[in-house]
Short mmCIF file of C-alpha atoms and ligand atoms in Angstrom, two decimals:
data_model
loop_
_atom_site.label_atom_id
_atom_site.label_comp_id
_atom_site.label_asym_id
_atom_site.label_seq_id
_atom_site.Cartn_x
_atom_site.Cartn_y
_atom_site.Cartn_z
CA MET A 1 -36.36 0.26 -29.66
CA THR A 2 -36.91 -2.44 -31.80
CA GLY A 3 -38.09 -4.70 -29.43
CA THR A 4 -41.00 -2.69 -28.43
CA TYR A 5 -42.51 -2.16 -31.77
CA SER A 6 -45.80 -3.76 -32.01
CA ASP A 7 -46.41 -6.05 -35.07
CA GLU A 8 -48.62 -4.55 -36.72
CA ILE A 9 -46.15 -1.24 -37.29
CA TRP A 10 -46.72 -0.39 -40.91
CA TRP A 11 -43.12 -0.52 -42.45
CA LYS A 12 -43.20 -4.42 -41.29
CA SER A 13 -46.04 -5.57 -43.47
CA ALA A 14 -45.18 -2.89 -45.96
CA VAL A 15 -44.37 -3.54 -49.61
CA VAL A 16 -42.26 -0.85 -50.92
CA TYR A 17 -41.93 0.07 -54.73
CA GLN A 18 -38.89 2.13 -56.09
CA ILE A 19 -39.38 5.06 -58.67
CA TYR A 20 -36.49 5.72 -60.57
CA PRO A 21 -38.22 8.97 -61.77
CA ARG A 22 -36.41 9.49 -64.68
CA SER A 23 -37.67 6.47 -66.38
CA PHE A 24 -40.66 5.97 -65.01
CA ALA A 25 -43.03 7.93 -66.95
CA ASP A 26 -42.76 11.32 -69.24
CA SER A 27 -45.14 13.78 -68.90
CA ASN A 28 -43.87 16.86 -70.68
CA GLY A 29 -42.40 15.22 -73.67
CA ASP A 30 -39.11 15.74 -72.84
CA GLY A 31 -38.04 12.09 -73.09
CA VAL A 32 -37.17 12.17 -69.43
CA GLY A 33 -39.56 11.05 -66.69
CA ASP A 34 -40.86 13.61 -64.23
CA ILE A 35 -43.31 13.78 -60.94
CA PRO A 36 -46.17 14.82 -63.15
CA GLY A 37 -45.35 11.40 -64.80
CA ILE A 38 -45.18 9.48 -61.64
CA LEU A 39 -48.81 11.06 -60.47
CA ALA A 40 -50.31 10.19 -63.78
CA HIS A 41 -49.43 6.33 -62.92
CA LEU A 42 -49.94 6.14 -59.17
CA ASP A 43 -52.85 3.80 -60.06
CA HIS A 44 -50.35 1.38 -61.46
CA ILE A 45 -48.86 0.95 -58.33
CA CYS A 46 -52.43 0.99 -56.24
CA ARG A 47 -53.46 -2.06 -58.84
CA LEU A 48 -50.05 -3.77 -58.15
CA GLY A 49 -50.79 -3.77 -54.50
CA ALA A 50 -47.67 -2.24 -53.44
CA ASP A 51 -48.42 0.23 -50.34
CA THR A 52 -45.30 2.47 -50.00
CA VAL A 53 -43.13 4.30 -53.10
CA TRP A 54 -39.69 4.91 -52.82
CA VAL A 55 -38.45 8.16 -55.15
CA SER A 56 -34.77 8.11 -56.37
CA PRO A 57 -33.69 11.76 -56.03
CA VAL A 58 -35.43 14.52 -57.65
CA PHE A 59 -33.67 17.43 -56.09
CA LYS A 60 -31.59 20.02 -58.25
CA SER A 61 -28.86 18.57 -59.45
CA PRO A 62 -26.42 18.86 -62.54
CA MET A 63 -26.77 15.76 -63.19
CA ALA A 64 -22.98 14.12 -63.31
CA ASP A 65 -24.64 11.06 -61.07
CA ALA A 66 -28.11 11.09 -62.24
CA GLY A 67 -29.38 13.13 -59.32
CA TYR A 68 -27.34 11.72 -56.65
CA ASP A 69 -25.28 15.06 -57.00
CA ILE A 70 -27.42 17.56 -55.21
CA SER A 71 -27.18 20.83 -55.16
CA ASP A 72 -30.10 21.89 -53.57
CA TYR A 73 -31.88 19.55 -51.23
CA CYS A 74 -34.92 21.83 -50.48
CA ASP A 75 -35.60 22.35 -54.06
CA ILE A 76 -36.72 20.08 -57.11
CA ASP A 77 -34.52 20.07 -60.75
CA PRO A 78 -36.67 21.49 -63.12
CA LEU A 79 -36.37 18.31 -65.22
CA PHE A 80 -38.47 16.54 -62.73
CA GLY A 81 -40.89 19.27 -61.69
CA THR A 82 -41.82 21.66 -58.97
CA LEU A 83 -41.67 21.66 -55.00
CA ASP A 84 -45.67 22.08 -56.01
CA ASP A 85 -45.33 18.78 -57.21
CA VAL A 86 -43.82 17.25 -55.21
CA GLN A 87 -46.22 18.30 -52.44
CA ARG A 88 -49.42 17.09 -54.65
CA LEU A 89 -47.39 13.86 -54.94
CA ILE A 90 -47.06 13.63 -51.43
CA ASP A 91 -51.11 13.92 -51.21
CA GLU A 92 -51.99 12.47 -53.82
CA ALA A 93 -50.18 8.87 -52.50
CA HIS A 94 -51.70 9.68 -49.15
CA ALA A 95 -55.16 9.93 -50.69
CA ARG A 96 -54.68 6.37 -52.36
CA GLY A 97 -53.17 5.29 -49.08
CA LEU A 98 -49.93 4.64 -50.22
CA ARG A 99 -46.76 6.20 -48.47
CA LEU A 100 -43.92 7.93 -49.74
CA LEU A 101 -40.48 8.01 -49.13
CA LEU A 102 -37.78 10.23 -50.40
CA ASP A 103 -34.43 9.66 -51.26
CA PHE A 104 -31.43 11.81 -48.56
CA VAL A 105 -28.00 11.90 -49.99
CA PRO A 106 -26.04 12.79 -46.80
CA ASN A 107 -22.78 11.55 -47.71
CA HIS A 108 -22.03 14.27 -50.60
CA THR A 109 -23.17 17.00 -52.10
CA SER A 110 -22.90 17.86 -56.03
CA ASP A 111 -19.53 20.66 -56.29
CA ARG A 112 -22.02 22.90 -57.61
CA HIS A 113 -24.06 23.13 -53.82
CA PRO A 114 -23.22 26.55 -52.64
CA TRP A 115 -21.73 25.43 -49.83
CA PHE A 116 -19.53 23.43 -51.71
CA ILE A 117 -18.66 26.73 -53.81
CA GLU A 118 -18.46 28.49 -50.65
CA SER A 119 -16.06 25.86 -49.18
CA ARG A 120 -13.65 26.08 -51.55
CA SER A 121 -13.47 29.60 -52.41
CA SER A 122 -10.84 30.08 -50.05
CA ARG A 123 -8.97 28.20 -46.81
CA ALA A 124 -10.57 30.92 -44.62
CA SER A 125 -13.96 30.16 -45.69
CA PRO A 126 -16.37 29.77 -42.84
CA LYS A 127 -17.45 26.63 -44.78
CA ARG A 128 -13.93 25.19 -45.21
CA ASP A 129 -14.73 22.76 -42.77
CA TRP A 130 -18.35 21.51 -44.37
CA TYR A 131 -16.13 19.38 -46.70
CA ILE A 132 -12.92 17.20 -46.06
CA TRP A 133 -9.53 19.08 -47.23
CA ARG A 134 -6.25 17.82 -47.03
CA ASP A 135 -3.10 18.90 -48.03
CA GLU A 136 -1.68 15.51 -49.20
CA PRO A 137 -3.79 12.48 -50.35
CA ASN A 138 -3.41 9.33 -49.06
CA ASP A 139 -4.79 5.81 -51.23
CA TRP A 140 -8.46 6.20 -50.99
CA ARG A 141 -10.39 4.84 -54.01
CA ALA A 142 -13.68 6.59 -55.24
CA ALA A 143 -16.45 4.37 -56.68
CA LEU A 144 -17.84 4.67 -60.34
CA GLY A 145 -14.39 4.69 -61.82
CA ALA A 146 -13.49 7.17 -60.54
CA GLY A 147 -9.75 6.87 -59.03
CA SER A 148 -8.39 8.77 -56.72
CA ALA A 149 -11.00 9.42 -53.93
CA TRP A 150 -8.70 13.26 -53.78
CA THR A 151 -8.97 15.77 -56.21
CA TRP A 152 -7.00 18.65 -56.45
CA ASP A 153 -8.12 22.38 -55.96
CA GLU A 154 -5.86 24.61 -57.74
CA LYS A 155 -7.00 27.71 -56.25
CA THR A 156 -6.66 26.93 -52.40
CA GLY A 157 -3.84 24.34 -53.12
CA GLN A 158 -5.48 21.38 -51.09
CA TYR A 159 -7.28 18.09 -52.17
CA TYR A 160 -10.93 17.34 -50.98
CA LEU A 161 -12.36 13.99 -50.64
CA HIS A 162 -14.68 12.23 -52.46
CA PHE A 163 -16.32 8.71 -51.79
CA PHE A 164 -17.70 8.82 -55.91
CA LEU A 165 -17.46 11.74 -58.77
CA PRO A 166 -14.86 14.41 -58.32
CA GLN A 167 -18.34 16.49 -58.68
CA GLN A 168 -19.81 14.74 -55.70
CA PRO A 169 -17.66 16.21 -52.39
CA ASP A 170 -17.92 14.21 -49.20
CA LEU A 171 -19.89 16.46 -46.33
CA ASN A 172 -17.82 16.45 -42.93
CA TRP A 173 -20.41 15.26 -40.72
CA ARG A 174 -17.89 16.07 -37.62
CA ASN A 175 -18.65 19.37 -37.90
CA PRO A 176 -21.91 20.50 -35.98
CA GLU A 177 -22.98 23.13 -38.49
CA VAL A 178 -23.29 20.47 -41.34
CA VAL A 179 -25.17 17.96 -38.62
CA GLU A 180 -27.67 21.22 -38.16
CA ALA A 181 -27.71 21.99 -41.68
CA MET A 182 -28.38 18.50 -42.76
CA HIS A 183 -31.04 17.92 -39.97
CA GLY A 184 -32.70 21.34 -41.20
CA VAL A 185 -33.06 19.54 -44.97
CA LEU A 186 -34.93 16.47 -43.12
CA ARG A 187 -37.02 18.86 -41.24
CA PHE A 188 -38.06 20.55 -44.32
CA TRP A 189 -39.13 16.94 -45.86
CA LEU A 190 -40.99 15.89 -42.77
CA ASP A 191 -42.76 19.04 -41.97
CA ARG A 192 -44.36 18.59 -45.62
CA GLY A 193 -45.43 14.93 -44.87
CA VAL A 194 -43.20 12.65 -46.25
CA ASP A 195 -43.27 8.84 -44.33
CA GLY A 196 -39.58 8.31 -44.38
CA PHE A 197 -36.17 8.26 -46.16
CA ARG A 198 -34.20 5.81 -47.87
CA ILE A 199 -30.74 6.93 -46.81
CA ASP A 200 -28.03 6.89 -49.63
CA VAL A 201 -25.09 5.24 -48.52
CA ALA A 202 -25.70 5.37 -45.06
CA HIS A 203 -22.19 3.56 -43.87
CA CYS A 204 -20.58 6.29 -45.50
CA THR A 205 -20.35 9.39 -43.45
CA GLY A 206 -17.99 8.53 -41.01
CA LYS A 207 -14.71 8.69 -42.21
CA ASP A 208 -11.45 7.13 -40.54
CA PRO A 209 -9.82 10.22 -38.86
CA THR A 210 -6.65 8.64 -38.91
CA PHE A 211 -6.80 8.58 -42.82
CA ALA A 212 -4.77 5.56 -42.88
CA ASP A 213 -4.31 3.84 -46.50
CA HIS A 214 -6.28 1.03 -46.56
CA PRO A 215 -5.35 -2.40 -48.35
CA ARG A 216 -8.39 -3.23 -50.26
CA CYS A 217 -7.92 0.15 -51.76
CA LEU A 218 -4.30 -0.47 -52.77
CA ALA A 219 -6.03 -3.63 -53.95
CA GLY A 220 -8.08 -1.74 -56.37
CA GLU A 221 -11.38 -1.66 -54.16
CA ALA A 222 -13.68 1.81 -53.66
CA LEU A 223 -13.94 2.70 -50.19
CA VAL A 224 -17.65 2.64 -50.09
CA ASP A 225 -17.35 -1.03 -50.45
CA PHE A 226 -16.38 -1.81 -46.79
CA ASN A 227 -16.05 1.93 -45.03
CA ASP A 228 -17.43 0.88 -41.58
CA GLN A 229 -16.66 3.22 -39.66
CA PRO A 230 -18.32 3.90 -36.04
CA TYR A 231 -18.86 7.92 -36.21
CA SER A 232 -21.35 6.95 -38.99
CA HIS A 233 -23.77 5.30 -36.21
CA GLU A 234 -23.60 8.19 -34.70
CA VAL A 235 -24.87 10.11 -37.37
CA LEU A 236 -27.77 8.15 -37.70
CA ARG A 237 -28.39 8.22 -34.02
CA GLY A 238 -28.79 11.95 -34.59
CA ILE A 239 -31.25 11.13 -37.60
CA ARG A 240 -33.07 8.84 -35.87
CA ARG A 241 -33.83 11.03 -33.10
CA LEU A 242 -34.96 13.94 -35.46
CA VAL A 243 -36.83 10.96 -37.19
CA ASP A 244 -38.44 9.68 -34.30
CA SER A 245 -39.55 13.65 -32.86
CA TYR A 246 -41.94 13.71 -35.53
CA PRO A 247 -45.20 11.77 -35.07
CA GLY A 248 -46.74 8.97 -37.39
CA ASP A 249 -43.68 6.49 -37.38
CA ARG A 250 -41.58 7.96 -39.91
CA VAL A 251 -39.23 5.32 -41.19
CA LEU A 252 -35.58 5.27 -42.04
CA VAL A 253 -34.23 2.56 -44.67
CA GLY A 254 -30.31 2.29 -45.15
CA GLU A 255 -29.08 1.85 -48.02
CA VAL A 256 -25.60 -0.26 -46.20
CA ASN A 257 -23.47 -1.29 -49.15
CA ILE A 258 -21.49 -3.74 -47.55
CA ARG A 259 -21.95 -7.21 -48.93
CA SER A 260 -21.88 -8.74 -45.26
CA THR A 261 -25.33 -9.27 -43.36
CA ALA A 262 -23.48 -9.17 -39.66
CA SER A 263 -21.83 -5.73 -40.75
CA VAL A 264 -25.78 -4.57 -41.75
CA LEU A 265 -27.22 -5.67 -38.83
CA GLN A 266 -25.05 -3.46 -36.87
CA TYR A 267 -26.58 -0.44 -38.44
CA TYR A 268 -29.79 -1.17 -36.88
CA GLY A 269 -28.24 0.00 -33.51
CA ALA A 270 -29.64 -0.81 -30.36
CA GLY A 271 -32.96 -0.03 -32.08
CA ASP A 272 -31.49 3.57 -32.34
CA GLU A 273 -30.38 3.57 -35.87
CA LEU A 274 -31.78 2.38 -38.96
CA HIS A 275 -35.08 0.90 -38.83
CA MET A 276 -34.43 -1.12 -41.77
CA SER A 277 -31.70 -1.60 -44.07
CA PHE A 278 -31.02 -2.94 -47.06
CA ASN A 279 -29.33 -6.52 -47.36
CA PHE A 280 -27.85 -6.68 -50.34
CA PRO A 281 -26.27 -10.42 -50.63
CA PRO A 282 -29.42 -11.78 -52.54
CA LEU A 283 -28.71 -9.02 -54.86
CA ASP A 284 -25.70 -10.51 -56.64
CA ALA A 285 -27.44 -14.12 -56.17
CA PRO A 286 -27.40 -16.18 -59.23
CA TRP A 287 -30.22 -18.72 -59.50
CA ASP A 288 -28.47 -21.20 -57.34
CA PRO A 289 -30.57 -22.78 -54.33
CA ILE A 290 -27.49 -23.03 -52.07
CA VAL A 291 -26.42 -19.34 -52.52
CA PHE A 292 -30.00 -18.30 -51.44
CA ARG A 293 -30.40 -20.96 -48.97
CA THR A 294 -27.14 -18.94 -47.52
CA CYS A 295 -28.41 -15.93 -47.74
CA ILE A 296 -32.00 -16.48 -46.61
CA ARG A 297 -30.57 -18.59 -43.21
CA GLU A 298 -27.89 -16.64 -42.47
CA VAL A 299 -30.56 -13.38 -42.02
CA ASP A 300 -32.60 -15.45 -39.86
CA THR A 301 -30.12 -16.50 -37.62
CA LEU A 302 -28.44 -13.19 -37.10
CA MET A 303 -31.37 -10.53 -37.53
CA ARG A 304 -33.97 -12.45 -35.48
CA PRO A 305 -32.12 -13.01 -32.39
CA ALA A 306 -31.30 -8.83 -32.42
CA ASP A 307 -34.80 -8.38 -33.61
CA ALA A 308 -33.86 -6.38 -36.80
CA TRP A 309 -35.91 -6.23 -39.30
CA PRO A 310 -35.23 -7.59 -42.45
CA THR A 311 -35.49 -6.41 -46.19
CA TRP A 312 -35.18 -8.69 -49.38
CA VAL A 313 -34.48 -6.86 -53.03
CA LEU A 314 -34.07 -8.24 -56.03
CA SER A 315 -32.92 -5.61 -58.58
CA ASN A 316 -32.18 -1.66 -58.35
CA HIS A 317 -31.17 1.35 -60.12
CA ASP A 318 -27.50 0.35 -59.27
CA ASN A 319 -27.59 -3.49 -60.78
CA VAL A 320 -28.12 -5.74 -63.48
CA ARG A 321 -32.00 -6.60 -63.15
CA HIS A 322 -32.36 -9.88 -61.69
CA ARG A 323 -34.38 -11.59 -64.50
CA THR A 324 -30.97 -10.65 -66.63
CA ARG A 325 -29.16 -11.86 -64.08
CA TYR A 326 -31.02 -15.43 -64.20
CA ASN A 327 -30.03 -15.81 -68.21
CA GLY A 328 -33.11 -13.51 -69.21
CA SER A 329 -35.26 -16.68 -68.04
CA LEU A 330 -38.65 -15.38 -67.44
CA ARG A 331 -39.79 -18.31 -65.36
CA ARG A 332 -37.29 -17.54 -63.01
CA ALA A 333 -38.05 -14.73 -62.39
CA ARG A 334 -41.65 -15.46 -61.72
CA ALA A 335 -40.35 -17.83 -59.09
CA ALA A 336 -38.03 -15.67 -57.58
CA ALA A 337 -40.99 -13.03 -57.66
CA ILE A 338 -43.32 -15.92 -55.02
CA LEU A 339 -39.62 -16.12 -52.95
CA LEU A 340 -39.38 -12.06 -52.48
CA LEU A 341 -42.93 -11.62 -51.52
CA SER A 342 -43.22 -14.22 -49.26
CA LEU A 343 -40.09 -14.19 -46.86
CA ARG A 344 -39.72 -12.43 -43.48
CA GLY A 345 -39.01 -8.99 -44.14
CA THR A 346 -40.29 -5.84 -45.91
CA PRO A 347 -39.54 -6.36 -49.70
CA PHE A 348 -38.35 -4.08 -51.88
CA LEU A 349 -39.64 -4.00 -55.95
CA PHE A 350 -38.02 -2.09 -58.41
CA GLN A 351 -40.32 -0.37 -61.11
CA GLY A 352 -40.25 -2.59 -63.93
CA GLU A 353 -39.79 -6.03 -62.12
CA GLU A 354 -43.94 -6.44 -62.58
CA LEU A 355 -43.33 -6.11 -65.76
CA GLY A 356 -40.85 -8.65 -66.56
CA LEU A 357 -38.45 -5.80 -67.60
CA GLU A 358 -34.47 -7.71 -68.91
CA ASP A 359 -31.98 -4.75 -68.59
CA ALA A 360 -31.78 -2.48 -72.21
CA ARG A 361 -28.75 -3.18 -74.44
CA ILE A 362 -27.57 -0.25 -74.78
CA ASP A 363 -25.10 0.49 -77.34
CA PRO A 364 -21.39 2.37 -76.36
CA ASP A 365 -22.75 5.59 -78.31
CA ARG A 366 -25.73 5.79 -76.08
CA ARG A 367 -24.21 5.31 -72.41
CA VAL A 368 -24.94 7.87 -69.82
CA ASP A 369 -23.77 6.69 -66.37
CA PRO A 370 -20.11 6.90 -65.66
CA GLY A 371 -20.77 3.81 -63.44
CA GLY A 372 -21.96 1.63 -66.39
CA ARG A 373 -25.31 1.14 -64.89
CA ASP A 374 -27.95 2.10 -67.63
CA GLY A 375 -29.24 -1.11 -68.67
CA CYS A 376 -31.55 -1.37 -65.59
CA ARG A 377 -32.57 2.42 -66.18
CA ALA A 378 -34.19 1.84 -69.03
CA PRO A 379 -37.66 3.44 -69.48
CA LEU A 380 -41.01 1.66 -68.60
CA PRO A 381 -42.96 1.02 -71.35
CA TRP A 382 -46.54 1.53 -70.65
CA THR A 383 -48.57 1.07 -74.00
CA GLU A 384 -48.33 -1.94 -76.22
CA GLN A 385 -47.39 0.39 -79.60
CA PRO A 386 -44.52 2.40 -79.77
CA PRO A 387 -43.85 5.19 -78.62
CA HIS A 388 -44.95 2.89 -75.33
CA GLY A 389 -46.33 5.94 -73.47
CA TRP A 390 -43.33 8.17 -74.33
CA ASN A 391 -44.52 10.71 -76.48
CA GLY A 392 -42.34 13.43 -77.43
CA ALA A 393 -38.82 12.88 -77.84
CA PRO A 394 -37.46 9.63 -78.03
CA PRO A 395 -36.47 8.41 -74.11
CA TRP A 396 -33.21 9.47 -72.50
CA LEU A 397 -32.00 5.68 -72.61
CA PRO A 398 -33.64 2.93 -75.53
CA PHE A 399 -36.44 0.58 -74.16
CA PRO A 400 -35.75 -2.96 -72.56
CA PRO A 401 -36.15 -5.91 -75.07
CA ASN A 402 -39.66 -6.75 -76.30
CA PRO A 403 -41.42 -3.67 -75.11
CA GLY A 404 -44.97 -3.87 -76.49
CA GLN A 405 -44.55 -7.68 -74.62
CA HIS A 406 -43.51 -5.92 -71.75
CA SER A 407 -45.47 -3.16 -71.70
CA ALA A 408 -47.68 -2.24 -68.81
CA GLU A 409 -50.76 -2.18 -71.18
CA ARG A 410 -50.11 -5.44 -72.55
CA GLN A 411 -49.10 -6.96 -68.93
CA TRP A 412 -52.68 -5.77 -67.22
CA ALA A 413 -55.06 -7.16 -70.52
CA ASP A 414 -53.08 -10.69 -70.18
CA SER A 415 -54.31 -12.45 -67.15
CA GLY A 416 -51.41 -14.93 -67.00
CA SER A 417 -48.98 -11.95 -66.97
CA ILE A 418 -46.28 -11.40 -64.27
CA PHE A 419 -47.82 -8.67 -63.93
CA HIS A 420 -50.50 -10.65 -62.50
CA LEU A 421 -48.62 -13.05 -60.63
CA TYR A 422 -47.12 -10.32 -58.44
CA ARG A 423 -50.51 -9.10 -57.81
CA HIS A 424 -51.71 -12.09 -56.82
CA ALA A 425 -49.13 -12.93 -54.39
CA LEU A 426 -49.34 -9.35 -52.92
CA GLU A 427 -53.29 -10.18 -52.66
CA LEU A 428 -51.85 -13.36 -50.38
CA ARG A 429 -49.70 -11.44 -48.35
CA ARG A 430 -51.88 -8.94 -47.41
CA ALA A 431 -54.49 -11.23 -46.47
CA SER A 432 -52.07 -14.04 -44.30
CA PRO A 433 -50.31 -12.25 -40.94
CA ALA A 434 -48.25 -15.80 -41.61
CA LEU A 435 -46.51 -14.37 -44.89
CA ARG A 436 -46.34 -10.85 -43.62
CA LEU A 437 -45.43 -11.24 -40.13
CA GLY A 438 -44.80 -14.77 -39.15
CA ASP A 439 -41.93 -16.81 -38.05
CA TRP A 440 -39.60 -18.52 -41.02
CA GLU A 441 -38.62 -21.85 -40.26
CA GLU A 442 -36.75 -24.15 -43.36
CA ILE A 443 -38.36 -27.44 -43.65
CA ASP A 444 -36.22 -30.55 -44.93
CA SER A 445 -36.49 -31.13 -49.01
CA PRO A 446 -34.18 -31.95 -51.56
CA PRO A 447 -31.20 -29.63 -52.02
CA GLU A 448 -32.54 -28.07 -55.08
CA ILE A 449 -35.81 -27.45 -53.62
CA LEU A 450 -35.54 -24.60 -51.05
CA ALA A 451 -38.99 -24.77 -48.69
CA PHE A 452 -39.93 -22.83 -45.72
CA ARG A 453 -42.88 -22.90 -43.34
CA ARG A 454 -44.24 -19.49 -42.35
CA ARG A 455 -46.33 -18.99 -39.47
CA TYR A 456 -48.11 -16.41 -37.09
CA GLY A 457 -50.27 -17.59 -34.68
CA ASP A 458 -52.94 -20.43 -36.10
CA ASP A 459 -51.75 -18.85 -39.82
CA VAL A 460 -49.39 -21.22 -41.70
CA ARG A 461 -48.03 -21.05 -45.14
CA LEU A 462 -45.91 -23.14 -46.69
CA VAL A 463 -43.67 -21.88 -49.55
CA CYS A 464 -41.55 -24.08 -51.91
CA VAL A 465 -39.10 -23.09 -54.67
CA ASN A 466 -38.10 -25.67 -57.21
CA PHE A 467 -34.64 -24.28 -58.75
CA ALA A 468 -33.81 -27.34 -61.17
CA ASP A 469 -34.10 -27.26 -64.84
CA ARG A 470 -36.40 -30.62 -63.90
CA GLU A 471 -39.54 -31.67 -62.45
CA LEU A 472 -38.87 -32.43 -58.49
CA GLN A 473 -40.82 -35.02 -56.21
CA PHE A 474 -41.50 -33.12 -52.83
CA THR A 475 -43.94 -33.93 -50.34
CA PRO A 476 -44.26 -31.46 -47.20
CA PRO A 477 -45.42 -33.05 -43.94
CA GLY A 478 -48.92 -32.48 -43.68
CA LYS A 479 -51.83 -31.79 -46.31
CA TRP A 480 -51.78 -28.85 -48.28
CA ARG A 481 -53.44 -27.18 -51.20
CA ALA A 482 -51.88 -24.54 -53.43
CA ALA A 483 -52.77 -20.96 -53.28
CA LEU A 484 -50.50 -19.79 -56.05
CA TYR A 485 -48.04 -21.22 -58.55
CA SER A 486 -44.94 -19.00 -60.26
CA GLU A 487 -46.62 -20.73 -63.71
CA GLY A 488 -48.26 -23.76 -65.06
CA GLY A 489 -49.47 -26.73 -62.27
CA PRO A 490 -52.61 -27.67 -61.07
CA ALA A 491 -55.28 -25.17 -60.39
CA ALA A 492 -55.08 -22.83 -57.64
CA GLY A 493 -57.48 -24.77 -54.48
CA THR A 494 -56.55 -28.20 -55.49
CA ARG A 495 -54.24 -30.93 -53.36
CA PHE A 496 -50.51 -30.05 -53.65
CA PRO A 497 -50.00 -33.21 -55.45
CA GLY A 498 -46.46 -33.95 -54.03
CA LYS A 499 -44.40 -32.56 -57.64
CA LEU A 500 -42.63 -29.47 -58.87
CA GLU A 501 -42.53 -28.56 -62.07
CA ARG A 502 -38.56 -27.36 -63.66
CA GLU A 503 -37.80 -23.84 -61.72
CA GLN A 504 -41.51 -23.54 -60.14
CA ALA A 505 -42.48 -22.07 -56.95
CA VAL A 506 -45.76 -22.31 -55.07
CA ILE A 507 -47.05 -21.11 -51.73
CA LEU A 508 -49.44 -23.73 -49.99
CA GLU A 509 -52.04 -23.55 -47.57
CA PRO A 510 -53.36 -26.03 -45.15
CA GLU A 511 -56.08 -27.95 -46.36
CA THR A 512 -59.18 -27.91 -44.08
C1 GLC B 1 -26.10 4.78 -53.86
C2 GLC B 1 -26.89 5.43 -55.12
C3 GLC B 1 -26.02 5.42 -56.77
C4 GLC B 1 -25.81 6.52 -56.19
C5 GLC B 1 -24.37 6.45 -55.34
C6 GLC B 1 -23.71 7.64 -54.98
O1 GLC B 1 -25.49 4.04 -54.33
O2 GLC B 1 -27.70 3.89 -55.10
O3 GLC B 1 -27.15 5.47 -57.47
O4 GLC B 1 -24.42 6.29 -57.26
O5 GLC B 1 -24.52 6.09 -54.02
O6 GLC B 1 -24.90 8.42 -54.38
#
């Protein structure tokens, strides 16, 4: 039960770094990132101070959805490397004190998965019922611009269901053989030592058994945005029991893609489903104190009483990067870093946000993703000079703007860079139980300043974020000295002067 977890359970204090392998680092010069590329750059993550890595899918895949269409869950796509490479990654991560999470995609396979090939071979196939076949479609809509969630299969004269592309048929989790096969996949990776999984669209495995039309689909929305069926919870409870039977506090982080904290909370179950779930309202939030305040208050009022540990995420591989959402402002991205790393809950960083990357601008002839998500998936620039560490074929997508200035090399060398800001903030977080685990309490402040106290026992920190584009006066009760400004401001360690520059954030410590 969540209520009995010790505060010191590792994933509560963790800071997770998401690697999108295609764009992280290329070792073999084919223009696509790979696992040896990740191995070669693990030190970047250690230097930053994140302690857990989540790797987006590297499994065998025809790549209709960049690896989220899997044709073998227990093997690695040659584009990324081999099973041995992944074993090395698990071992090398552990040797550096990093934990490693893999992506688990339970809702659908690729249409080239042998299970689906068998299922579609005939109505009498022993695997026919591993997927969802119907004589008549209903009005359900797929995501990624795919239109109807049903595709007609000429040979067997039925429609199959897919919440995403037609190349991603949905598994039927009501079939016990599917449950057993997918649990086998989890065991395969748990036995190899992974520390847990990020579960893709964790709310989608249960389908409405009545197959009723849905008004929101008729209005043009995709099912993934609101599918919320009791059976998804049963699926998660089964996965949780399996994962809990392994030693070492393995963790399940679910992608519950419903933009409602109240719904997301349901996926923690009674401490018997997800350990943590993404909560995406902040991922859509513009640079606006009212929107942020509302999201954060809601997490606190709903999740804390339920003993559900929150997560915070501003960017990922499916959404426009937050710096780009904040009109390209690096200043805002720096203030947001202080906020992200000092809220109550586990932060998830998306590769490149520590370099201050913006989305790449992708010309129409370079577009790859049917869902239009290429901009945030652009390659990481490693070296200042072109080809920025991508030394063979040009990378599969163009670089983000100003790759030299935002290269890891340049960011490391510049002590005032956003990289060092993230690094400092993570250092402060590691050293302070209040920042890692403490209560969160809002304090009175002008409307454009978000100010809160974190407290754990005697350890106290205050965090203030000025969203306004002008300097504001603010004197919190008590005497405080600055531990870290997002940028500018007086020297760290000096007394907080009771004002914040425009779009500036600060972490304060009590004056002793
Ligand atoms: C999740 C993934 C996304 C993928 C989709 C289908 O939302 O994050 O990249 O396209 O699931 O697997």
